[in-house]
């Protein structure tokens, strides 16, 4: 009798499980645009300012979970911080994967980048964490400070290429921290290699840029076939990707063999090689993680874009100050109260400069450099707020929408650093949500290099504000200043009039040539 009761109970549980599963599969998909047969929304996907278009659609449909269908590929756009946390963090066990990226990973050769790997890959993440967790990342502050001071010194002599100087600023910090290498100019071969290798990746990561990402079977089309120009492009871009990975690593090893390496990710990691296991495999892992850092030398989201994100964030902040001279004046007045005349700030001064911190936070909120976080994928069928999330869906977190949510940031399109300060302006207001909640990604895939990126951005901005008075020379610094296309927002080149605030500061900047 007991056995019959047990079997009946098992049968009932199984029936209920199947019923619940069928009910879930019968749930409606999240709200979305009208779809065409077979192709769905494929030809309606935005090709520019995607984050703004997705936010517009979400508001029109009154949803923070938007569904699109690109020829059978489900795309879910999360338009609120609540939805991103509920799925990407609270359910991270099934939302931490990366979607298949045939163009970037399989054809362009970026399979070594752990930012594109599924979360199950642990070796690369452990190497990254060991060198860039909050305490460890502070070891690289001398390199970041030196890069900021070098940036100021170059501007004393040549102000004709601000974006080129910013690219060198961010590239210097990454190269020094990752490989222990120094670079001589913005035309240094390592900066050139990084730019050539990364520039094609940024637009290629936008969903829909290449049809092969929607129809992966196209990767097998021969290069000579009509319409297969993407295969020929990918072949050249693959060569550049491998240069990004291999060239600086081999140079770093040569410097280490000379016996006087600068402290860096490579020197620290190579010193810990375990002779009991495969040395070659360990070196390959270190090379790949280093290439991930160097190759991104931006912003978003994740470490492979770290330096682009740094460059874009500093540039956007300077553009904001050009358009808000009263904000620049307040920041300089705060610096003058704290810093000894004729000197420049360093990291020890950060807690005493809350207004400058608010300026940096507001610029990153106002013009986020990674408006859409790198895509996640859902590894299992799921349900959220009565809607079905199909297995294999591409999940996009719309960071731009979260940072312009007027329920969190009133008057979100205005540049107001004061929103991050308490009433008397003497400290940051902890009640206001830090923009980092959306800038660096979500869940288990949050950017592991965020601490280094944040400190690099802060020291560059505070150094520039302390050192120079600067003004617009034309309309290139206007509020509607253009940005390059892609998942990382880099401003178009702009010009401004720059002059040292006084002779003492100029002398101090020039004296830092022997720094480090």
mmCIF file of N, CA and C in Angstrom, residues 92-151:
data_model
loop_
_atom_site.group_PDB
_atom_site.id
_atom_site.type_symbol
_atom_site.label_atom_id
_atom_site.label_comp_id
_atom_site.label_asym_id
_atom_site.label_seq_id
_atom_site.Cartn_x
_atom_site.Cartn_y
_atom_site.Cartn_z
ATOM 1 N N UNK A 92 21.586 35.129 -11.700
ATOM 2 C CA UNK A 92 22.840 35.106 -12.459
ATOM 3 C C UNK A 92 23.259 33.706 -12.873
ATOM 4 N N UNK A 93 22.740 32.671 -12.190
ATOM 5 C CA UNK A 93 23.143 31.303 -12.541
ATOM 6 C C UNK A 93 22.721 30.939 -13.962
ATOM 7 N N UNK A 94 21.670 31.579 -14.500
ATOM 8 C CA UNK A 94 21.251 31.271 -15.873
ATOM 9 C C UNK A 94 21.412 32.467 -16.817
ATOM 10 N N UNK A 95 21.825 33.631 -16.296
ATOM 11 C CA UNK A 95 21.933 34.824 -17.132
ATOM 12 C C UNK A 95 23.367 35.337 -17.268
ATOM 13 N N UNK A 96 24.360 34.512 -16.958
ATOM 14 C CA UNK A 96 25.750 34.986 -16.991
ATOM 15 C C UNK A 96 26.502 34.544 -18.239
ATOM 16 N N UNK A 97 25.825 33.895 -19.159
ATOM 17 C CA UNK A 97 26.493 33.447 -20.369
ATOM 18 C C UNK A 97 26.651 34.569 -21.376
ATOM 19 N N UNK A 98 27.430 34.300 -22.394
ATOM 20 C CA UNK A 98 27.569 35.218 -23.518
ATOM 21 C C UNK A 98 26.920 34.573 -24.739
ATOM 22 N N UNK A 99 26.218 35.366 -25.529
ATOM 23 C CA UNK A 99 25.653 34.805 -26.761
ATOM 24 C C UNK A 99 26.764 34.463 -27.744
ATOM 25 N N UNK A 100 26.445 33.607 -28.674
ATOM 26 C CA UNK A 100 27.416 33.284 -29.727
ATOM 27 C C UNK A 100 27.656 34.539 -30.565
ATOM 28 N N UNK A 101 28.921 34.861 -30.796
ATOM 29 C CA UNK A 101 29.288 36.039 -31.581
ATOM 30 C C UNK A 101 30.130 35.588 -32.778
ATOM 31 N N UNK A 102 29.486 35.063 -33.814
ATOM 32 C CA UNK A 102 30.242 34.479 -34.933
ATOM 33 C C UNK A 102 31.244 35.431 -35.571
ATOM 34 N N UNK A 103 30.867 36.705 -35.754
ATOM 35 C CA UNK A 103 31.771 37.628 -36.438
ATOM 36 C C UNK A 103 32.978 37.952 -35.570
ATOM 37 N N UNK A 104 32.749 38.446 -34.364
ATOM 38 C CA UNK A 104 33.847 38.912 -33.512
ATOM 39 C C UNK A 104 34.700 37.761 -32.997
ATOM 40 N N UNK A 105 34.058 36.720 -32.487
ATOM 41 C CA UNK A 105 34.797 35.644 -31.814
ATOM 42 C C UNK A 105 35.308 34.595 -32.793
ATOM 43 N N UNK A 106 34.433 34.112 -33.659
ATOM 44 C CA UNK A 106 34.793 32.965 -34.500
ATOM 45 C C UNK A 106 35.538 33.368 -35.767
ATOM 46 N N UNK A 107 35.201 34.535 -36.328
ATOM 47 C CA UNK A 107 35.855 34.950 -37.569
ATOM 48 C C UNK A 107 36.972 35.970 -37.339
ATOM 49 N N UNK A 108 36.762 36.906 -36.411
ATOM 50 C CA UNK A 108 37.761 37.952 -36.182
ATOM 51 C C UNK A 108 38.838 37.533 -35.184
ATOM 52 N N UNK A 109 38.651 36.375 -34.516
ATOM 53 C CA UNK A 109 39.728 35.827 -33.705
ATOM 54 C C UNK A 109 39.814 36.302 -32.281
ATOM 55 N N UNK A 110 38.721 36.855 -31.724
ATOM 56 C CA UNK A 110 38.770 37.343 -30.347
ATOM 57 C C UNK A 110 38.319 36.276 -29.347
ATOM 58 N N UNK A 111 38.516 35.004 -29.693
ATOM 59 C CA UNK A 111 38.126 33.926 -28.793
ATOM 60 C C UNK A 111 39.013 33.869 -27.547
ATOM 61 N N UNK A 112 40.187 34.538 -27.576
ATOM 62 C CA UNK A 112 41.043 34.551 -26.391
ATOM 63 C C UNK A 112 40.543 35.506 -25.321
ATOM 64 N N UNK A 113 39.598 36.371 -25.664
ATOM 65 C CA UNK A 113 39.111 37.397 -24.739
ATOM 66 C C UNK A 113 38.085 36.800 -23.793
ATOM 67 N N UNK A 114 38.426 36.724 -22.496
ATOM 68 C CA UNK A 114 37.511 36.050 -21.568
ATOM 69 C C UNK A 114 36.212 36.825 -21.367
ATOM 70 N N UNK A 115 36.187 38.104 -21.767
ATOM 71 C CA UNK A 115 34.937 38.847 -21.700
ATOM 72 C C UNK A 115 33.874 38.286 -22.627
ATOM 73 N N UNK A 116 34.316 37.539 -23.682
ATOM 74 C CA UNK A 116 33.383 36.937 -24.624
ATOM 75 C C UNK A 116 33.126 35.468 -24.327
ATOM 76 N N UNK A 117 33.851 34.908 -23.348
ATOM 77 C CA UNK A 117 33.689 33.490 -23.037
ATOM 78 C C UNK A 117 32.490 33.284 -22.122
ATOM 79 N N UNK A 118 31.962 32.053 -22.111
ATOM 80 C CA UNK A 118 30.915 31.733 -21.160
ATOM 81 C C UNK A 118 31.487 31.795 -19.749
ATOM 82 N N UNK A 119 30.604 31.992 -18.779
ATOM 83 C CA UNK A 119 31.087 32.246 -17.422
ATOM 84 C C UNK A 119 31.836 31.061 -16.832
ATOM 85 N N UNK A 120 31.659 29.873 -17.365
ATOM 86 C CA UNK A 120 32.301 28.695 -16.790
ATOM 87 C C UNK A 120 33.821 28.732 -16.835
ATOM 88 N N UNK A 121 34.410 29.616 -17.685
ATOM 89 C CA UNK A 121 35.871 29.710 -17.765
ATOM 90 C C UNK A 121 36.370 30.444 -16.519
ATOM 91 N N UNK A 122 37.111 29.744 -15.654
ATOM 92 C CA UNK A 122 37.507 30.312 -14.360
ATOM 93 C C UNK A 122 38.949 30.798 -14.318
ATOM 94 N N UNK A 123 39.871 30.155 -15.066
ATOM 95 C CA UNK A 123 41.287 30.474 -14.951
ATOM 96 C C UNK A 123 41.562 31.940 -15.265
ATOM 97 N N UNK A 124 41.007 32.449 -16.367
ATOM 98 C CA UNK A 124 41.251 33.832 -16.755
ATOM 99 C C UNK A 124 40.662 34.802 -15.736
ATOM 100 N N UNK A 125 39.468 34.498 -15.236
ATOM 101 C CA UNK A 125 38.842 35.397 -14.281
ATOM 102 C C UNK A 125 39.641 35.436 -12.974
ATOM 103 N N UNK A 126 40.213 34.288 -12.573
ATOM 104 C CA UNK A 126 41.012 34.272 -11.342
ATOM 105 C C UNK A 126 42.260 35.128 -11.517
ATOM 106 N N UNK A 127 42.927 35.012 -12.669
ATOM 107 C CA UNK A 127 44.104 35.837 -12.931
ATOM 108 C C UNK A 127 43.749 37.322 -12.886
ATOM 109 N N UNK A 128 42.622 37.666 -13.482
ATOM 110 C CA UNK A 128 42.187 39.053 -13.508
ATOM 111 C C UNK A 128 41.883 39.545 -12.093
ATOM 112 N N UNK A 129 41.165 38.737 -11.338
ATOM 113 C CA UNK A 129 40.777 39.147 -9.983
ATOM 114 C C UNK A 129 42.002 39.341 -9.101
ATOM 115 N N UNK A 130 42.982 38.454 -9.232
ATOM 116 C CA UNK A 130 44.168 38.529 -8.370
ATOM 117 C C UNK A 130 44.912 39.846 -8.536
ATOM 118 N N UNK A 131 44.872 40.433 -9.723
ATOM 119 C CA UNK A 131 45.617 41.670 -9.967
ATOM 120 C C UNK A 131 44.768 42.930 -9.922
ATOM 121 N N UNK A 132 43.426 42.799 -10.028
ATOM 122 C CA UNK A 132 42.619 44.002 -10.178
ATOM 123 C C UNK A 132 41.443 44.102 -9.200
ATOM 124 N N UNK A 133 41.460 43.319 -8.117
ATOM 125 C CA UNK A 133 40.456 43.559 -7.076
ATOM 126 C C UNK A 133 40.786 44.893 -6.398
ATOM 127 N N UNK A 134 39.878 45.475 -5.605
ATOM 128 C CA UNK A 134 40.063 46.849 -5.121
ATOM 129 C C UNK A 134 41.427 47.133 -4.496
ATOM 130 N N UNK A 135 41.906 46.248 -3.641
ATOM 131 C CA UNK A 135 43.201 46.503 -2.984
ATOM 132 C C UNK A 135 44.357 46.359 -3.961
ATOM 133 N N UNK A 136 44.314 45.294 -4.771
ATOM 134 C CA UNK A 136 45.408 45.051 -5.716
ATOM 135 C C UNK A 136 45.489 46.152 -6.766
ATOM 136 N N UNK A 137 44.349 46.678 -7.190
ATOM 137 C CA UNK A 137 44.344 47.696 -8.241
ATOM 138 C C UNK A 137 45.079 48.962 -7.809
ATOM 139 N N UNK A 138 45.160 49.210 -6.511
ATOM 140 C CA UNK A 138 45.852 50.402 -6.028
ATOM 141 C C UNK A 138 47.351 50.355 -6.335
ATOM 142 N N UNK A 139 47.885 49.158 -6.573
ATOM 143 C CA UNK A 139 49.311 49.046 -6.898
ATOM 144 C C UNK A 139 49.653 49.755 -8.194
ATOM 145 N N UNK A 140 48.632 49.950 -9.042
ATOM 146 C CA UNK A 140 48.889 50.552 -10.344
ATOM 147 C C UNK A 140 48.651 52.059 -10.353
ATOM 148 N N UNK A 141 48.346 52.629 -9.193
ATOM 149 C CA UNK A 141 48.097 54.071 -9.152
ATOM 150 C C UNK A 141 49.319 54.906 -9.535
ATOM 151 N N UNK A 142 50.535 54.502 -9.179
ATOM 152 C CA UNK A 142 51.688 55.292 -9.655
ATOM 153 C C UNK A 142 51.739 55.406 -11.178
ATOM 154 N N UNK A 143 51.416 54.313 -11.887
ATOM 155 C CA UNK A 143 51.396 54.374 -13.353
ATOM 156 C C UNK A 143 50.299 55.303 -13.842
ATOM 157 N N UNK A 144 49.136 55.263 -13.174
ATOM 158 C CA UNK A 144 48.020 56.121 -13.581
ATOM 159 C C UNK A 144 48.365 57.592 -13.346
ATOM 160 N N UNK A 145 49.005 57.884 -12.215
ATOM 161 C CA UNK A 145 49.397 59.264 -11.918
ATOM 162 C C UNK A 145 50.442 59.748 -12.908
ATOM 163 N N UNK A 146 51.406 58.890 -13.223
ATOM 164 C CA UNK A 146 52.441 59.269 -14.179
ATOM 165 C C UNK A 146 51.820 59.550 -15.549
ATOM 166 N N UNK A 147 50.872 58.721 -15.967
ATOM 167 C CA UNK A 147 50.218 58.930 -17.265
ATOM 168 C C UNK A 147 49.467 60.258 -17.294
ATOM 169 N N UNK A 148 48.795 60.596 -16.180
ATOM 170 C CA UNK A 148 48.064 61.866 -16.109
ATOM 171 C C UNK A 148 49.022 63.052 -16.192
ATOM 172 N N UNK A 149 50.153 62.972 -15.482
ATOM 173 C CA UNK A 149 51.123 64.068 -15.502
ATOM 174 C C UNK A 149 51.778 64.191 -16.880
ATOM 175 N N UNK A 150 52.059 63.051 -17.517
ATOM 176 C CA UNK A 150 52.611 63.079 -18.883
ATOM 177 C C UNK A 150 51.622 63.745 -19.838
ATOM 178 N N UNK A 151 50.343 63.454 -19.664
ATOM 179 C CA UNK A 151 49.279 64.042 -20.482
ATOM 180 C C UNK A 151 49.296 65.567 -20.356
#
